[in-house]
């Protein structure tokens, strides 16, 4: 074999070893976070859920602390008419339909003293789109239930439950359609007019903010390792850093989470930027890379749902983004259709005013 043949041989051997190591490392990250074998509704197979970060973020929902009532089927009505509706008791497991109809739920939530000082979230999954309203008629946040990674099934009721517990009343406006309408045989298909949707969760969970922060950081590292090109210094640093975190953290011992956060922050993140300490690119140029991520939502004005549902989708979207901006003051959100802001101003004036203030 000549020099070219030996060079080809060793280059391919090195690529094979690098690929194998990367595959093993990324699989290990997926098992640690819980994103590997992710299962909607359970987040993880029952036997494994507690041994993942994802399984530690929210406690198992408690349903007995919620008095749950539902209205009869409605058209799309303003909140001003909701207080005059008649409500009856309902429970998780009941189905609601047909397609494009609306049901209003009244939730009387009793938080006991044992939750004092903890962050508590409402967990809601009607396998459809929905929006949570305050008792005073303020749209607070959209829900997206069912399968898929676009789901949003939690709402923070209390960032810190007062001593002695608390009680709160909220309403949920359930729209009998999914994120992409109600496709017959698939998401992007003409709508099926006879769909029904099952309320599969309505409960209260505690939220572990430190577990969530660690989950986000390690997920970010995995994203860098997945998306960056082979041979990238940043790619290898991300894999190495994630592996160190997994070695340092016992998912069942929350006292170790701080060490994991420290490893990511000191070894990979610096002053909010994604510059690895051993970056040859930084050494060579002296320039710190900056990545800007800006939230955006494109809502089709007319596609797989009625025009009137578009206007409700706007409210669900903007209310959710306002919550994000409240939790993360540095977060920015843009929309590509100014007309939809006008609809929010017309249909949900209080929400529009809060958006302007934020």
PDB file of N, CA, C and O in Angstrom, residues 64-111:
ATOM      1  N   UNK A  64     -57.072  15.201  43.226  1.00  0.00           N
ATOM      2  CA  UNK A  64     -58.104  15.300  44.254  1.00  0.00           C
ATOM      3  C   UNK A  64     -58.250  16.698  44.834  1.00  0.00           C
ATOM      4  O   UNK A  64     -59.242  16.985  45.514  1.00  0.00           O
ATOM      5  N   UNK A  65     -57.284  17.582  44.584  1.00  0.00           N
ATOM      6  CA  UNK A  65     -57.368  18.937  45.149  1.00  0.00           C
ATOM      7  C   UNK A  65     -58.090  19.903  44.207  1.00  0.00           C
ATOM      8  O   UNK A  65     -58.124  21.111  44.468  1.00  0.00           O
ATOM      9  N   UNK A  66     -58.670  19.398  43.116  1.00  0.00           N
ATOM     10  CA  UNK A  66     -59.361  20.251  42.151  1.00  0.00           C
ATOM     11  C   UNK A  66     -60.824  19.837  42.043  1.00  0.00           C
ATOM     12  O   UNK A  66     -61.139  18.668  41.771  1.00  0.00           O
ATOM     13  N   UNK A  67     -61.722  20.799  42.288  1.00  0.00           N
ATOM     14  CA  UNK A  67     -63.145  20.605  42.000  1.00  0.00           C
ATOM     15  C   UNK A  67     -63.357  21.014  40.546  1.00  0.00           C
ATOM     16  O   UNK A  67     -63.231  22.194  40.199  1.00  0.00           O
ATOM     17  N   UNK A  68     -63.682  20.056  39.699  1.00  0.00           N
ATOM     18  CA  UNK A  68     -63.721  20.269  38.254  1.00  0.00           C
ATOM     19  C   UNK A  68     -65.149  20.225  37.735  1.00  0.00           C
ATOM     20  O   UNK A  68     -65.866  19.244  37.937  1.00  0.00           O
ATOM     21  N   UNK A  69     -65.546  21.308  37.054  1.00  0.00           N
ATOM     22  CA  UNK A  69     -66.876  21.394  36.461  1.00  0.00           C
ATOM     23  C   UNK A  69     -66.765  21.833  35.007  1.00  0.00           C
ATOM     24  O   UNK A  69     -65.787  22.478  34.615  1.00  0.00           O
ATOM     25  N   UNK A  70     -67.785  21.487  34.202  1.00  0.00           N
ATOM     26  CA  UNK A  70     -67.767  21.816  32.782  1.00  0.00           C
ATOM     27  C   UNK A  70     -69.134  22.333  32.353  1.00  0.00           C
ATOM     28  O   UNK A  70     -70.173  21.945  32.906  1.00  0.00           O
ATOM     29  N   UNK A  71     -69.129  23.200  31.362  1.00  0.00           N
ATOM     30  CA  UNK A  71     -70.370  23.732  30.799  1.00  0.00           C
ATOM     31  C   UNK A  71     -70.900  22.790  29.732  1.00  0.00           C
ATOM     32  O   UNK A  71     -70.240  21.830  29.331  1.00  0.00           O
ATOM     33  N   UNK A  72     -72.103  23.080  29.245  1.00  0.00           N
ATOM     34  CA  UNK A  72     -72.594  22.406  28.048  1.00  0.00           C
ATOM     35  C   UNK A  72     -71.787  22.914  26.846  1.00  0.00           C
ATOM     36  O   UNK A  72     -71.063  23.897  26.931  1.00  0.00           O
ATOM     37  N   UNK A  73     -71.940  22.251  25.725  1.00  0.00           N
ATOM     38  CA  UNK A  73     -71.237  22.657  24.508  1.00  0.00           C
ATOM     39  C   UNK A  73     -71.620  24.081  24.122  1.00  0.00           C
ATOM     40  O   UNK A  73     -72.792  24.457  24.181  1.00  0.00           O
ATOM     41  N   UNK A  74     -70.625  24.860  23.727  1.00  0.00           N
ATOM     42  CA  UNK A  74     -70.846  26.264  23.398  1.00  0.00           C
ATOM     43  C   UNK A  74     -70.257  26.590  22.024  1.00  0.00           C
ATOM     44  O   UNK A  74     -69.435  25.843  21.486  1.00  0.00           O
ATOM     45  N   UNK A  75     -70.698  27.726  21.494  1.00  0.00           N
ATOM     46  CA  UNK A  75     -69.992  28.329  20.367  1.00  0.00           C
ATOM     47  C   UNK A  75     -68.824  29.136  20.945  1.00  0.00           C
ATOM     48  O   UNK A  75     -68.565  29.105  22.145  1.00  0.00           O
ATOM     49  N   UNK A  76     -68.153  29.879  20.114  1.00  0.00           N
ATOM     50  CA  UNK A  76     -67.057  30.739  20.586  1.00  0.00           C
ATOM     51  C   UNK A  76     -67.668  31.986  21.215  1.00  0.00           C
ATOM     52  O   UNK A  76     -68.143  32.883  20.523  1.00  0.00           O
ATOM     53  N   UNK A  77     -67.662  32.029  22.558  1.00  0.00           N
ATOM     54  CA  UNK A  77     -68.299  33.136  23.267  1.00  0.00           C
ATOM     55  C   UNK A  77     -67.252  33.925  24.038  1.00  0.00           C
ATOM     56  O   UNK A  77     -66.203  33.393  24.411  1.00  0.00           O
ATOM     57  N   UNK A  78     -67.510  35.216  24.312  1.00  0.00           N
ATOM     58  CA  UNK A  78     -66.571  36.006  25.131  1.00  0.00           C
ATOM     59  C   UNK A  78     -66.657  35.609  26.592  1.00  0.00           C
ATOM     60  O   UNK A  78     -67.664  35.036  27.040  1.00  0.00           O
ATOM     61  N   UNK A  79     -65.608  35.945  27.352  1.00  0.00           N
ATOM     62  CA  UNK A  79     -65.577  35.543  28.760  1.00  0.00           C
ATOM     63  C   UNK A  79     -66.716  36.182  29.548  1.00  0.00           C
ATOM     64  O   UNK A  79     -67.179  35.608  30.544  1.00  0.00           O
ATOM     65  N   UNK A  80     -67.174  37.336  29.123  1.00  0.00           N
ATOM     66  CA  UNK A  80     -68.257  38.018  29.845  1.00  0.00           C
ATOM     67  C   UNK A  80     -69.496  37.145  29.971  1.00  0.00           C
ATOM     68  O   UNK A  80     -70.295  37.318  30.909  1.00  0.00           O
ATOM     69  N   UNK A  81     -69.680  36.192  29.069  1.00  0.00           N
ATOM     70  CA  UNK A  81     -70.855  35.319  29.115  1.00  0.00           C
ATOM     71  C   UNK A  81     -70.605  34.038  29.899  1.00  0.00           C
ATOM     72  O   UNK A  81     -71.547  33.289  30.181  1.00  0.00           O
ATOM     73  N   UNK A  82     -69.359  33.792  30.268  1.00  0.00           N
ATOM     74  CA  UNK A  82     -69.015  32.519  30.898  1.00  0.00           C
ATOM     75  C   UNK A  82     -69.598  32.401  32.298  1.00  0.00           C
ATOM     76  O   UNK A  82     -70.069  31.335  32.710  1.00  0.00           O
ATOM     77  N   UNK A  83     -69.577  33.503  33.040  1.00  0.00           N
ATOM     78  CA  UNK A  83     -70.059  33.450  34.427  1.00  0.00           C
ATOM     79  C   UNK A  83     -71.548  33.105  34.503  1.00  0.00           C
ATOM     80  O   UNK A  83     -72.031  32.669  35.554  1.00  0.00           O
ATOM     81  N   UNK A  84     -72.274  33.292  33.410  1.00  0.00           N
ATOM     82  CA  UNK A  84     -73.707  32.975  33.389  1.00  0.00           C
ATOM     83  C   UNK A  84     -73.998  31.549  32.944  1.00  0.00           C
ATOM     84  O   UNK A  84     -75.159  31.123  32.921  1.00  0.00           O
ATOM     85  N   UNK A  85     -72.972  30.789  32.599  1.00  0.00           N
ATOM     86  CA  UNK A  85     -73.179  29.407  32.162  1.00  0.00           C
ATOM     87  C   UNK A  85     -73.490  28.506  33.351  1.00  0.00           C
ATOM     88  O   UNK A  85     -73.103  28.784  34.490  1.00  0.00           O
ATOM     89  N   UNK A  86     -74.167  27.420  33.070  1.00  0.00           N
ATOM     90  CA  UNK A  86     -74.397  26.393  34.082  1.00  0.00           C
ATOM     91  C   UNK A  86     -73.300  25.339  33.961  1.00  0.00           C
ATOM     92  O   UNK A  86     -72.988  24.879  32.865  1.00  0.00           O
ATOM     93  N   UNK A  87     -72.739  24.973  35.112  1.00  0.00           N
ATOM     94  CA  UNK A  87     -71.651  24.000  35.132  1.00  0.00           C
ATOM     95  C   UNK A  87     -72.086  22.746  35.878  1.00  0.00           C
ATOM     96  O   UNK A  87     -72.887  22.809  36.819  1.00  0.00           O
ATOM     97  N   UNK A  88     -71.548  21.620  35.455  1.00  0.00           N
ATOM     98  CA  UNK A  88     -71.791  20.347  36.139  1.00  0.00           C
ATOM     99  C   UNK A  88     -70.461  19.647  36.357  1.00  0.00           C
ATOM    100  O   UNK A  88     -69.482  19.909  35.662  1.00  0.00           O
ATOM    101  N   UNK A  89     -70.423  18.730  37.303  1.00  0.00           N
ATOM    102  CA  UNK A  89     -69.184  18.038  37.638  1.00  0.00           C
ATOM    103  C   UNK A  89     -68.734  17.143  36.475  1.00  0.00           C
ATOM    104  O   UNK A  89     -69.551  16.552  35.768  1.00  0.00           O
ATOM    105  N   UNK A  90     -67.450  17.075  36.314  1.00  0.00           N
ATOM    106  CA  UNK A  90     -66.867  16.192  35.301  1.00  0.00           C
ATOM    107  C   UNK A  90     -65.576  15.624  35.852  1.00  0.00           C
ATOM    108  O   UNK A  90     -65.183  15.926  36.988  1.00  0.00           O
ATOM    109  N   UNK A  91     -64.872  14.819  35.067  1.00  0.00           N
ATOM    110  CA  UNK A  91     -63.657  14.179  35.554  1.00  0.00           C
ATOM    111  C   UNK A  91     -62.731  13.827  34.403  1.00  0.00           C
ATOM    112  O   UNK A  91     -63.135  13.809  33.239  1.00  0.00           O
ATOM    113  N   UNK A  92     -61.484  13.565  34.764  1.00  0.00           N
ATOM    114  CA  UNK A  92     -60.510  13.120  33.786  1.00  0.00           C
ATOM    115  C   UNK A  92     -60.996  11.822  33.150  1.00  0.00           C
ATOM    116  O   UNK A  92     -61.513  10.934  33.831  1.00  0.00           O
ATOM    117  N   UNK A  93     -60.850  11.713  31.843  1.00  0.00           N
ATOM    118  CA  UNK A  93     -61.289  10.524  31.121  1.00  0.00           C
ATOM    119  C   UNK A  93     -62.516  10.756  30.255  1.00  0.00           C
ATOM    120  O   UNK A  93     -62.801   9.950  29.358  1.00  0.00           O
ATOM    121  N   UNK A  94     -63.245  11.845  30.504  1.00  0.00           N
ATOM    122  CA  UNK A  94     -64.428  12.126  29.693  1.00  0.00           C
ATOM    123  C   UNK A  94     -64.011  12.715  28.348  1.00  0.00           C
ATOM    124  O   UNK A  94     -62.981  13.380  28.221  1.00  0.00           O
ATOM    125  N   UNK A  95     -64.854  12.481  27.323  1.00  0.00           N
ATOM    126  CA  UNK A  95     -64.573  12.937  25.968  1.00  0.00           C
ATOM    127  C   UNK A  95     -65.510  14.094  25.605  1.00  0.00           C
ATOM    128  O   UNK A  95     -66.661  14.148  26.065  1.00  0.00           O
ATOM    129  N   UNK A  96     -64.992  14.984  24.748  1.00  0.00           N
ATOM    130  CA  UNK A  96     -65.750  16.181  24.382  1.00  0.00           C
ATOM    131  C   UNK A  96     -65.642  16.409  22.877  1.00  0.00           C
ATOM    132  O   UNK A  96     -64.606  16.222  22.269  1.00  0.00           O
ATOM    133  N   UNK A  97     -66.725  16.842  22.285  1.00  0.00           N
ATOM    134  CA  UNK A  97     -66.767  17.092  20.841  1.00  0.00           C
ATOM    135  C   UNK A  97     -68.145  17.610  20.464  1.00  0.00           C
ATOM    136  O   UNK A  97     -68.971  17.929  21.333  1.00  0.00           O
ATOM    137  N   UNK A  98     -68.414  17.740  19.161  1.00  0.00           N
ATOM    138  CA  UNK A  98     -67.561  17.366  18.032  1.00  0.00           C
ATOM    139  C   UNK A  98     -66.564  18.474  17.675  1.00  0.00           C
ATOM    140  O   UNK A  98     -66.436  19.469  18.388  1.00  0.00           O
ATOM    141  N   UNK A  99     -65.913  18.291  16.544  1.00  0.00           N
ATOM    142  CA  UNK A  99     -64.922  19.241  16.051  1.00  0.00           C
ATOM    143  C   UNK A  99     -65.472  20.661  16.017  1.00  0.00           C
ATOM    144  O   UNK A  99     -66.620  20.881  15.640  1.00  0.00           O
ATOM    145  N   UNK A 100     -64.653  21.622  16.425  1.00  0.00           N
ATOM    146  CA  UNK A 100     -64.885  23.069  16.409  1.00  0.00           C
ATOM    147  C   UNK A 100     -65.829  23.546  17.523  1.00  0.00           C
ATOM    148  O   UNK A 100     -66.061  24.744  17.645  1.00  0.00           O
ATOM    149  N   UNK A 101     -66.342  22.647  18.343  1.00  0.00           N
ATOM    150  CA  UNK A 101     -67.164  23.102  19.464  1.00  0.00           C
ATOM    151  C   UNK A 101     -66.256  23.547  20.611  1.00  0.00           C
ATOM    152  O   UNK A 101     -65.051  23.319  20.610  1.00  0.00           O
ATOM    153  N   UNK A 102     -66.862  24.191  21.616  1.00  0.00           N
ATOM    154  CA  UNK A 102     -66.114  24.746  22.749  1.00  0.00           C
ATOM    155  C   UNK A 102     -66.757  24.298  24.054  1.00  0.00           C
ATOM    156  O   UNK A 102     -67.988  24.256  24.163  1.00  0.00           O
ATOM    157  N   UNK A 103     -65.924  23.986  25.034  1.00  0.00           N
ATOM    158  CA  UNK A 103     -66.396  23.676  26.391  1.00  0.00           C
ATOM    159  C   UNK A 103     -65.593  24.521  27.374  1.00  0.00           C
ATOM    160  O   UNK A 103     -64.374  24.670  27.237  1.00  0.00           O
ATOM    161  N   UNK A 104     -66.303  25.069  28.352  1.00  0.00           N
ATOM    162  CA  UNK A 104     -65.650  25.854  29.400  1.00  0.00           C
ATOM    163  C   UNK A 104     -65.592  25.032  30.680  1.00  0.00           C
ATOM    164  O   UNK A 104     -66.593  24.441  31.101  1.00  0.00           O
ATOM    165  N   UNK A 105     -64.421  25.008  31.297  1.00  0.00           N
ATOM    166  CA  UNK A 105     -64.215  24.282  32.548  1.00  0.00           C
ATOM    167  C   UNK A 105     -63.946  25.287  33.674  1.00  0.00           C
ATOM    168  O   UNK A 105     -63.203  26.263  33.487  1.00  0.00           O
ATOM    169  N   UNK A 106     -64.539  25.030  34.819  1.00  0.00           N
ATOM    170  CA  UNK A 106     -64.294  25.830  36.013  1.00  0.00           C
ATOM    171  C   UNK A 106     -63.510  24.976  36.998  1.00  0.00           C
ATOM    172  O   UNK A 106     -63.947  23.876  37.360  1.00  0.00           O
ATOM    173  N   UNK A 107     -62.353  25.469  37.431  1.00  0.00           N
ATOM    174  CA  UNK A 107     -61.488  24.721  38.333  1.00  0.00           C
ATOM    175  C   UNK A 107     -61.354  25.476  39.656  1.00  0.00           C
ATOM    176  O   UNK A 107     -60.841  26.602  39.694  1.00  0.00           O
ATOM    177  N   UNK A 108     -61.827  24.862  40.735  1.00  0.00           N
ATOM    178  CA  UNK A 108     -61.598  25.384  42.075  1.00  0.00           C
ATOM    179  C   UNK A 108     -60.459  24.567  42.671  1.00  0.00           C
ATOM    180  O   UNK A 108     -60.613  23.375  42.941  1.00  0.00           O
ATOM    181  N   UNK A 109     -59.310  25.226  42.854  1.00  0.00           N
ATOM    182  CA  UNK A 109     -58.083  24.512  43.222  1.00  0.00           C
ATOM    183  C   UNK A 109     -57.733  24.810  44.678  1.00  0.00           C
ATOM    184  O   UNK A 109     -57.633  25.975  45.081  1.00  0.00           O
ATOM    185  N   UNK A 110     -57.551  23.753  45.463  1.00  0.00           N
ATOM    186  CA  UNK A 110     -57.237  23.875  46.885  1.00  0.00           C
ATOM    187  C   UNK A 110     -55.802  23.372  47.103  1.00  0.00           C
ATOM    188  O   UNK A 110     -55.535  22.178  46.982  1.00  0.00           O
ATOM    189  N   UNK A 111     -54.903  24.290  47.438  1.00  0.00           N
ATOM    190  CA  UNK A 111     -53.503  23.940  47.678  1.00  0.00           C
ATOM    191  C   UNK A 111     -53.285  23.861  49.182  1.00  0.00           C
ATOM    192  O   UNK A 111     -53.425  24.861  49.893  1.00  0.00           O
TER     193      UNK A 111
END
